[in-house]
């Protein structure tokens, strides 16, 4: 499939940047340029923000049933077009075709769920405390136009979670999507456009991230900010939003612990954690990274994980049979090499991988490190790549303490046959999402977000709607 050049979407129209600027898009499997994406300037942003305000005024006043109808139609388009969208996503991001198609299909499920959740934006009637004539009401209104900033690792998924909740609540949204993976984001927005969403309700821009965020966040039209990305950048944007009293949702970086107890089913743990670890070449915010394995089974677990890793087929995402594609950019290759070298320097052993594959594209061997000391960089900084670091523990309390040692708290995993162990991990591991005896399985109806330095707010479940709604108190005295 030919990869398209990508335009901005402003006020219901696809258009080039006003000054004609573009950026190159590269295929991570080859390192070659495959297309261009429009680079928004101030004139484009001025137009986009004005459109978002008008779109909000229209969308806010539409009946929930009509908003739901448009959203469900967009979901249907995503499902119908998944086979066309997936190759675009694979070309620009690198993930295997099956994963890319799964991301497009999952977007349809998320849109549909939020389309129905919009019917449940309820206020309430509160009895008057002192007089029965008092009619006290709690009214929930959409907060207003929203600015969304999203990353390249899941360019459809990370947008659709934000868009679904915002639209269901009655907000308009201007998306600043990733320049590295523009076509997939555009395909999602096109599904809504083709479904008949009014002009200005959804906008899409690309360009310099710092310039766009410094323009949109302080802008008086924008009433809420939602960001997915690294913790350092998230803190900067949250601070800027705080200066302007803007509501914020932050889904930031993680460093997910995996606790494998003495009584765990090793094959289940390897299959579940292995699938989660090497999905999207480990470039997943909820990817398991710190493997804490009971001393008595550490060798058996490591051997089984190595065997699993050896079964992976690394290659170009469009090639048949590929189960792990390239890393997104050359920076990730450099980072993987640095993590590996640092771990070995501190005494860790490379049980598998640890090297770049070839010299074309951004391919890295799936890597297993064992006997990793706490001082190693990989046990303190998120590797964001196909690297699993294994360290033994003796007591579950010791493992939980290590799981909670870092300031991150996005996702965690546990494997045990004991209800007591499962309950202890569920209560004590400080993460926003915990999966026990299974791989990561996010769903639209469940909260998605972290605690501590991994952010605040949710992008799933009914909780996701709260940040897009103002709760107002109205009291009427009957006279």
Coordinates of C-alpha atoms in Angstrom, one line a residue:
X1 CA 0.0 0.0 0.0
X2 CA 1.3 3.5 -0.9
X3 CA 1.9 5.6 2.1
X4 CA 0.1 9.0 1.8
X5 CA 1.2 12.5 2.7
X6 CA -0.8 13.7 5.7
X7 CA -2.6 17.1 6.0
X8 CA -4.0 19.0 8.9
X9 CA -7.7 18.7 9.7
X10 CA -9.2 22.1 10.7
X11 CA -12.8 23.2 10.8
X12 CA -13.9 20.1 8.9
X13 CA -11.4 20.4 6.1
X14 CA -8.2 18.6 5.2
X15 CA -5.5 21.2 4.4
X16 CA -1.8 21.9 4.1
X17 CA -0.1 24.2 6.5
X18 CA -0.6 27.9 5.7
X19 CA 3.1 28.4 5.1
X20 CA 3.5 25.2 3.3
X21 CA 5.9 23.6 5.7
X22 CA 6.2 19.8 6.0
X23 CA 8.2 17.2 7.9
X24 CA 9.6 13.9 6.7
X25 CA 8.1 10.6 7.9
X26 CA 10.4 7.6 8.0
X27 CA 9.9 3.8 7.9
X28 CA 11.7 2.4 11.0
X29 CA 12.3 -0.9 9.2
X30 CA 14.3 0.7 6.5
X31 CA 15.2 4.1 7.8
X32 CA 13.9 5.6 4.5
X33 CA 11.6 8.5 4.0
X34 CA 8.1 7.4 3.0
X35 CA 6.1 10.5 3.1
X36 CA 5.5 14.0 4.4
X37 CA 3.3 15.5 7.1
X38 CA 2.1 19.1 7.3
X39 CA 3.8 21.3 9.9
X40 CA 1.3 23.6 11.6
X41 CA 2.2 27.2 12.3
X42 CA 0.6 30.0 14.4
X43 CA -1.9 30.8 11.6
X44 CA -3.1 27.2 11.5
X45 CA -3.4 27.0 15.3
X46 CA -5.4 30.3 15.4
X47 CA -7.8 28.8 12.9
X48 CA -7.9 25.5 14.7
X49 CA -8.7 27.0 18.1
X50 CA -11.4 29.2 16.7
X51 CA -12.9 26.2 15.0
X52 CA -12.8 24.2 18.3
X53 CA -14.7 26.9 20.1
X54 CA -17.5 27.0 17.4
X55 CA -17.5 23.2 17.2
X56 CA -17.9 23.0 21.0
X57 CA -20.9 25.3 20.9
X58 CA -22.5 23.0 18.3
X59 CA -21.6 19.7 19.9
X60 CA -22.5 20.7 23.4
X61 CA -26.1 21.5 22.4
X62 CA -26.6 18.3 20.4
X63 CA -28.7 15.6 22.0
X64 CA -26.7 12.7 23.5
X65 CA -28.5 10.3 21.1
X66 CA -27.3 12.2 18.1
X67 CA -23.8 12.4 19.4
X68 CA -23.9 8.7 20.1
X69 CA -25.1 8.0 16.6
X70 CA -22.2 9.8 15.0
X71 CA -19.7 8.1 17.3
X72 CA -21.1 4.6 16.6
X73 CA -20.9 5.3 12.9
X74 CA -17.2 6.3 13.3
X75 CA -16.6 3.1 15.1
X76 CA -18.2 1.1 12.3
X77 CA -15.8 2.9 9.8
X78 CA -12.8 2.0 11.9
X79 CA -13.8 -1.6 12.0
X80 CA -14.5 -1.7 8.2
X81 CA -11.2 0.1 7.4
X82 CA -8.9 -1.7 9.9
X83 CA -7.4 -3.8 7.0
X84 CA -6.5 -0.6 5.2
X85 CA -5.3 1.4 8.2
X86 CA -3.1 -1.4 9.6
X87 CA -0.4 -1.3 6.8
X88 CA -0.1 2.5 7.2
X89 CA 0.5 2.1 10.9
X90 CA 3.0 -0.6 10.3
X91 CA 4.9 1.4 7.7
X92 CA 5.3 4.4 10.0
X93 CA 5.6 2.8 13.4
X94 CA 7.0 -0.6 12.7
X95 CA 4.7 -2.9 14.7
X96 CA 3.7 -6.2 13.1
X97 CA 0.6 -6.0 10.9
X98 CA -1.5 -8.1 13.2
X99 CA -0.8 -5.8 16.1
X100 CA -1.6 -2.8 13.9
X101 CA -4.9 -4.2 12.8
X102 CA -5.7 -5.1 16.5
X103 CA -5.1 -1.4 17.5
X104 CA -7.5 -0.2 14.8
X105 CA -10.1 -2.7 15.8
X106 CA -9.8 -1.9 19.5
X107 CA -10.4 1.7 18.6
X108 CA -13.8 0.8 17.3
X109 CA -14.7 -0.9 20.6
X110 CA -13.5 2.1 22.7
X111 CA -15.6 4.5 20.6
X112 CA -18.7 2.4 20.9
X113 CA -18.4 2.1 24.6
X114 CA -18.0 5.8 25.1
X115 CA -20.8 6.4 22.7
X116 CA -23.1 4.6 25.1
X117 CA -21.5 6.1 28.2
X118 CA -22.5 9.5 27.0
X119 CA -26.1 8.6 27.9
X120 CA -25.1 8.3 31.5
X121 CA -23.9 11.8 32.2
X122 CA -26.4 12.3 35.0
X123 CA -26.9 15.1 37.4
X124 CA -29.0 14.7 40.5
X125 CA -31.7 16.3 42.7
X126 CA -30.8 17.0 46.3
X127 CA -33.6 17.6 48.9
X128 CA -33.5 21.1 50.5
X129 CA -32.0 21.0 53.9
X130 CA -34.1 23.7 55.5
X131 CA -37.1 24.2 53.2
X132 CA -39.0 21.8 51.1
X133 CA -39.6 24.5 48.5
X134 CA -35.9 24.6 47.7
X135 CA -35.0 22.7 44.5
X136 CA -31.3 21.8 44.6
X137 CA -29.8 20.4 41.5
X138 CA -26.4 19.2 40.5
X139 CA -25.8 19.7 36.8
X140 CA -22.9 18.3 34.8
X141 CA -21.8 20.3 31.8
X142 CA -18.9 19.6 29.3
X143 CA -15.8 21.5 30.4
X144 CA -15.1 23.0 26.9
X145 CA -12.6 22.6 24.1
X146 CA -9.8 20.2 24.9
X147 CA -6.2 20.1 23.7
X148 CA -4.8 16.5 23.5
X149 CA -1.1 15.6 23.1
X150 CA -0.3 12.0 22.1
X151 CA 2.7 9.8 21.4
X152 CA 4.0 7.6 18.6
X153 CA 3.9 4.2 20.1
X154 CA 0.1 3.7 19.9
X155 CA -1.0 6.6 17.6
X156 CA -4.6 5.4 17.3
X157 CA -5.1 4.0 20.8
X158 CA -3.7 7.0 22.7
X159 CA -5.9 9.4 20.7
X160 CA -9.1 7.4 20.7
X161 CA -9.2 7.0 24.5
X162 CA -9.1 10.8 24.8
X163 CA -11.5 11.5 21.9
X164 CA -14.0 9.0 23.0
X165 CA -14.4 10.4 26.5
X166 CA -14.3 14.0 25.4
X167 CA -17.0 13.6 22.7
X168 CA -19.2 11.5 24.9
X169 CA -19.1 14.3 27.5
X170 CA -19.9 17.0 24.9
X171 CA -16.5 18.5 24.5
X172 CA -14.7 19.4 21.3
X173 CA -11.0 18.4 21.0
X174 CA -7.9 19.6 19.1
X175 CA -5.4 16.7 18.8
X176 CA -1.7 17.4 18.5
X177 CA -0.7 14.0 17.1
X178 CA 2.8 12.6 16.7
X179 CA 4.8 13.6 13.6
X180 CA 6.5 10.2 13.4
X181 CA 3.2 8.4 12.9
X182 CA 0.7 10.8 11.3
X183 CA -1.2 8.6 8.8
X184 CA -2.8 6.3 11.5
X185 CA -4.0 9.3 13.5
X186 CA -5.4 10.9 10.4
X187 CA -7.3 7.7 9.5
X188 CA -9.0 7.8 13.0
X189 CA -10.0 11.4 12.6
X190 CA -11.2 10.7 9.0
X191 CA -13.6 8.0 10.4
X192 CA -15.3 10.7 12.6
X193 CA -15.3 13.2 9.7
X194 CA -16.9 10.7 7.4
X195 CA -19.4 9.8 10.1
X196 CA -20.7 13.4 10.0
X197 CA -19.1 15.1 13.0
X198 CA -19.8 18.8 12.8
X199 CA -16.9 21.1 11.7
X200 CA -14.6 22.1 14.5
X201 CA -15.6 19.4 16.9
X202 CA -12.4 17.5 16.1
X203 CA -9.2 19.0 14.9
X204 CA -5.8 17.5 14.0
X205 CA -2.5 19.3 13.9
X206 CA 1.2 18.3 13.7
X207 CA 4.3 20.3 14.2
X208 CA 6.9 21.4 16.8
X209 CA 5.7 19.9 20.1
X210 CA 7.1 22.6 22.3
X211 CA 5.7 25.4 20.1
X212 CA 2.2 23.9 19.9
X213 CA 1.9 23.1 23.6
X214 CA 3.2 26.6 24.6
X215 CA 0.5 28.0 22.3
X216 CA -2.5 25.8 23.1
X217 CA -2.2 25.3 26.9
X218 CA -2.3 29.0 27.9
X219 CA -5.0 29.8 25.2
X220 CA -8.2 31.0 26.8
X221 CA -10.4 28.9 24.6
X222 CA -8.7 25.6 25.7
X223 CA -10.2 24.5 29.0
X224 CA -8.6 21.1 29.5
X225 CA -5.3 19.4 28.7
X226 CA -4.8 15.7 28.2
X227 CA -1.3 14.3 27.7
X228 CA 0.3 10.8 27.2
X229 CA 4.1 10.7 27.2
X230 CA 7.2 10.8 29.4
X231 CA 7.1 11.9 33.1
X232 CA 9.5 14.8 32.6
X233 CA 7.5 16.3 29.8
X234 CA 4.3 15.6 31.6
X235 CA 5.4 17.6 34.6
X236 CA 6.4 20.5 32.4
X237 CA 3.0 20.6 30.7
X238 CA 1.1 20.1 34.0
X239 CA 3.0 23.0 35.5
X240 CA 2.1 25.2 32.5
X241 CA -1.5 24.2 32.7
X242 CA -1.5 24.9 36.4
X243 CA -0.4 28.5 35.8
X244 CA -3.5 29.0 33.7
X245 CA -5.9 26.9 35.9
X246 CA -6.5 24.3 33.2
X247 CA -7.8 20.9 34.1
X248 CA -5.3 18.1 33.3
X249 CA -5.2 14.4 32.7
X250 CA -1.7 12.9 32.6
X251 CA -0.9 9.3 31.5
X252 CA 2.9 9.2 32.0
X253 CA 5.8 6.8 32.0
X254 CA 6.0 3.5 34.0
X255 CA 8.5 0.9 35.0
X256 CA 6.2 -2.1 35.5
X257 CA 7.2 -4.7 38.1
X258 CA 6.5 -8.4 37.6
X259 CA 6.4 -10.4 40.7
X260 CA 6.7 -14.2 40.1
X261 CA 6.0 -16.0 43.4
X262 CA 7.4 -19.3 44.4
X263 CA 4.1 -21.1 43.7
X264 CA 3.6 -19.5 40.3
X265 CA 2.8 -21.4 37.2
X266 CA 6.0 -20.7 35.3
X267 CA 4.7 -21.4 31.9
X268 CA 1.7 -19.2 32.4
X269 CA 4.0 -16.4 33.7
X270 CA 6.3 -16.7 30.8
X271 CA 3.6 -16.8 28.2
X272 CA 1.6 -13.9 29.7
X273 CA 4.5 -11.6 30.7
X274 CA 6.5 -12.5 27.5
X275 CA 3.6 -11.5 25.3
X276 CA 3.2 -8.3 27.1
X277 CA 7.0 -7.6 27.2
X278 CA 7.7 -7.9 23.5
X279 CA 4.5 -6.5 22.2
X280 CA 5.3 -3.5 20.0
X281 CA 9.0 -4.3 20.6
X282 CA 8.5 -3.3 24.3
X283 CA 7.6 0.3 23.4
X284 CA 4.5 0.2 25.6
X285 CA 4.0 2.3 28.7
X286 CA 2.5 -0.7 30.6
X287 CA 5.2 -3.1 29.4
X288 CA 6.6 -5.4 32.1
X289 CA 10.2 -4.4 32.7
X290 CA 11.4 -5.3 36.3
X291 CA 11.0 -9.1 36.7
X292 CA 11.2 -10.0 40.4
X293 CA 11.4 -13.8 40.5
X294 CA 11.5 -16.0 43.7
X295 CA 15.0 -17.3 44.3
X296 CA 13.8 -21.0 44.2
X297 CA 12.5 -20.7 40.6
X298 CA 14.7 -17.9 39.1
X299 CA 16.8 -20.3 36.9
X300 CA 13.7 -22.2 35.6
X301 CA 11.9 -19.0 34.9
X302 CA 14.9 -17.4 33.1
X303 CA 15.4 -20.5 30.9
X304 CA 11.7 -20.6 30.0
X305 CA 11.7 -16.9 29.1
X306 CA 14.8 -17.3 27.0
X307 CA 13.1 -20.2 25.2
X308 CA 10.0 -18.0 24.6
X309 CA 12.2 -15.2 23.3
X310 CA 14.0 -17.5 20.9
X311 CA 10.6 -18.3 19.3
X312 CA 10.0 -14.7 18.3
X313 CA 10.5 -13.7 14.7
X314 CA 12.0 -10.2 14.4
X315 CA 11.5 -8.5 11.0
X316 CA 9.7 -6.0 8.9
X317 CA 6.2 -5.6 10.2
X318 CA 4.5 -6.2 6.8
X319 CA 6.4 -9.5 6.4
X320 CA 4.4 -12.7 7.0
X321 CA 5.1 -14.4 10.3
X322 CA 6.8 -11.4 11.9
X323 CA 6.1 -11.2 15.7
X324 CA 8.3 -8.3 16.6
X325 CA 9.1 -5.3 14.5
X326 CA 11.8 -2.6 14.6
X327 CA 12.2 0.0 17.2
X328 CA 10.6 3.3 16.3
X329 CA 13.8 5.4 15.7
X330 CA 17.6 5.2 16.0
X331 CA 17.5 6.8 19.4
X332 CA 15.9 3.7 20.8
X333 CA 18.7 1.5 19.4
X334 CA 21.3 3.7 21.2
X335 CA 19.3 3.5 24.4
X336 CA 19.1 -0.3 24.2
X337 CA 22.9 -0.5 23.8
X338 CA 23.4 1.8 26.7
X339 CA 21.1 -0.2 29.0
X340 CA 22.8 -3.4 28.1
X341 CA 26.3 -2.2 28.5
X342 CA 25.4 -0.6 31.9
X343 CA 23.8 -3.7 33.2
X344 CA 26.8 -5.9 32.2
X345 CA 29.2 -3.3 33.8
X346 CA 27.2 -3.7 37.1
X347 CA 27.4 -7.5 37.0
X348 CA 24.3 -8.6 35.1
X349 CA 24.5 -11.5 32.6
X350 CA 23.1 -11.4 29.1
X351 CA 21.0 -14.6 28.8
X352 CA 19.8 -13.8 25.3
X353 CA 20.1 -11.0 22.8
X354 CA 21.7 -7.7 23.7
X355 CA 22.8 -6.7 20.1
X356 CA 21.5 -4.7 17.2
X357 CA 20.3 -6.8 14.2
X358 CA 21.9 -5.8 10.9
X359 CA 22.7 -2.2 10.0
X360 CA 19.5 -1.3 8.1
X361 CA 16.5 -0.1 10.1
X362 CA 16.1 -0.1 13.8
X363 CA 16.1 -3.8 14.7
X364 CA 17.2 -5.0 18.2
X365 CA 17.4 -8.5 19.5
X366 CA 14.9 -9.4 22.2
X367 CA 17.1 -9.2 25.3
X368 CA 17.0 -11.1 28.6
X369 CA 19.2 -9.9 31.4
X370 CA 19.7 -12.0 34.6
X371 CA 21.1 -11.3 38.1
X372 CA 20.5 -7.6 37.5
X373 CA 21.6 -5.5 40.5
X374 CA 19.5 -2.6 41.8
X375 CA 22.3 -0.2 40.7
X376 CA 21.9 -1.0 37.0
X377 CA 20.2 1.7 34.9
X378 CA 17.6 -0.8 33.6
X379 CA 16.2 -1.3 37.2
X380 CA 15.8 2.4 37.7
X381 CA 14.9 4.0 34.3
X382 CA 12.3 2.6 31.9
X383 CA 14.0 0.9 29.0
X384 CA 11.0 1.3 26.6
X385 CA 12.3 -1.5 24.4
X386 CA 12.5 -5.3 24.1
X387 CA 14.4 -5.8 27.3
X388 CA 13.5 -7.9 30.4
X389 CA 15.6 -7.6 33.5
X390 CA 15.4 -10.4 36.1
X391 CA 16.3 -10.1 39.7
X392 CA 15.6 -12.7 42.5
X393 CA 13.8 -12.2 45.8
X394 CA 13.3 -14.3 48.9
X395 CA 10.0 -13.0 50.5
X396 CA 7.0 -11.5 48.9
X397 CA 7.2 -8.5 51.2
X398 CA 10.7 -7.9 49.8
X399 CA 9.4 -8.1 46.2
X400 CA 6.6 -5.6 47.0
X401 CA 9.0 -3.2 48.6
X402 CA 11.2 -3.3 45.4
X403 CA 8.1 -2.9 43.2
X404 CA 7.2 0.3 45.1
X405 CA 10.8 1.6 45.4
X406 CA 10.6 3.8 42.3
X407 CA 8.4 6.9 41.9
X408 CA 6.5 5.3 39.0
X409 CA 3.2 3.6 39.5
X410 CA 1.5 2.8 36.2
X411 CA 1.1 -0.9 35.8
X412 CA 2.2 -4.1 37.6
X413 CA 1.9 -7.8 37.2
X414 CA 1.8 -10.8 39.6
X415 CA 1.9 -14.5 39.3
X416 CA 0.8 -16.9 42.1
X417 CA -1.6 -19.7 42.9
X418 CA -2.2 -18.3 46.4
X419 CA -5.2 -16.1 47.0
X420 CA -3.4 -14.7 50.0
X421 CA -0.4 -13.7 47.8
X422 CA -2.7 -12.3 45.1
X423 CA -4.6 -10.2 47.7
X424 CA -1.4 -8.9 49.2
X425 CA -0.1 -7.8 45.8
X426 CA -3.5 -6.2 44.9
X427 CA -3.5 -4.2 48.1
X428 CA 0.2 -3.3 48.4
X429 CA 1.7 -2.8 45.0
X430 CA 1.4 0.9 44.2
X431 CA 0.2 1.0 40.6
X432 CA -2.9 2.3 38.8
X433 CA -3.4 -1.1 37.0
X434 CA -2.5 -4.5 38.3
X435 CA -2.9 -7.8 36.4
X436 CA -2.5 -11.1 38.2
X437 CA -2.0 -14.4 36.4
X438 CA -2.6 -12.8 33.0
X439 CA -1.1 -10.4 30.5
X440 CA -2.2 -6.8 30.3
X441 CA -5.7 -6.6 29.2
X442 CA -7.0 -3.0 29.2
X443 CA -10.6 -2.4 28.2
X444 CA -12.8 0.6 27.6
X445 CA -14.9 0.0 30.7
X446 CA -11.9 -0.1 33.1
X447 CA -9.8 2.8 34.4
X448 CA -6.6 3.3 32.6
X449 CA -4.0 5.5 34.3
X450 CA -1.3 5.6 37.0
X451 CA -0.4 6.9 40.4
X452 CA 2.7 8.7 41.8
X453 CA 4.9 10.0 38.9
X454 CA 3.0 8.0 36.4
X455 CA 0.3 10.6 36.3
X456 CA -3.3 11.2 37.4
X457 CA -6.7 10.8 36.0
X458 CA -8.2 8.0 34.0
X459 CA -8.6 7.3 30.3
X460 CA -11.0 4.4 30.6
X461 CA -14.2 3.5 32.4
X462 CA -16.8 5.9 33.8
X463 CA -13.9 7.6 35.6
X464 CA -12.6 8.9 32.3
X465 CA -15.7 11.1 31.8
X466 CA -15.2 13.0 35.1
X467 CA -12.3 15.2 33.8
X468 CA -14.4 16.4 30.9
X469 CA -17.3 17.6 33.0
X470 CA -18.0 20.5 35.3
X471 CA -20.3 19.8 38.2
X472 CA -22.4 22.8 38.9
X473 CA -24.8 23.5 41.8
X474 CA -28.1 25.2 41.0
X475 CA -30.6 26.0 43.8
X476 CA -34.1 27.4 43.1
X477 CA -36.5 28.8 45.7
X478 CA -40.1 28.4 44.6
X479 CA -41.9 31.7 45.2

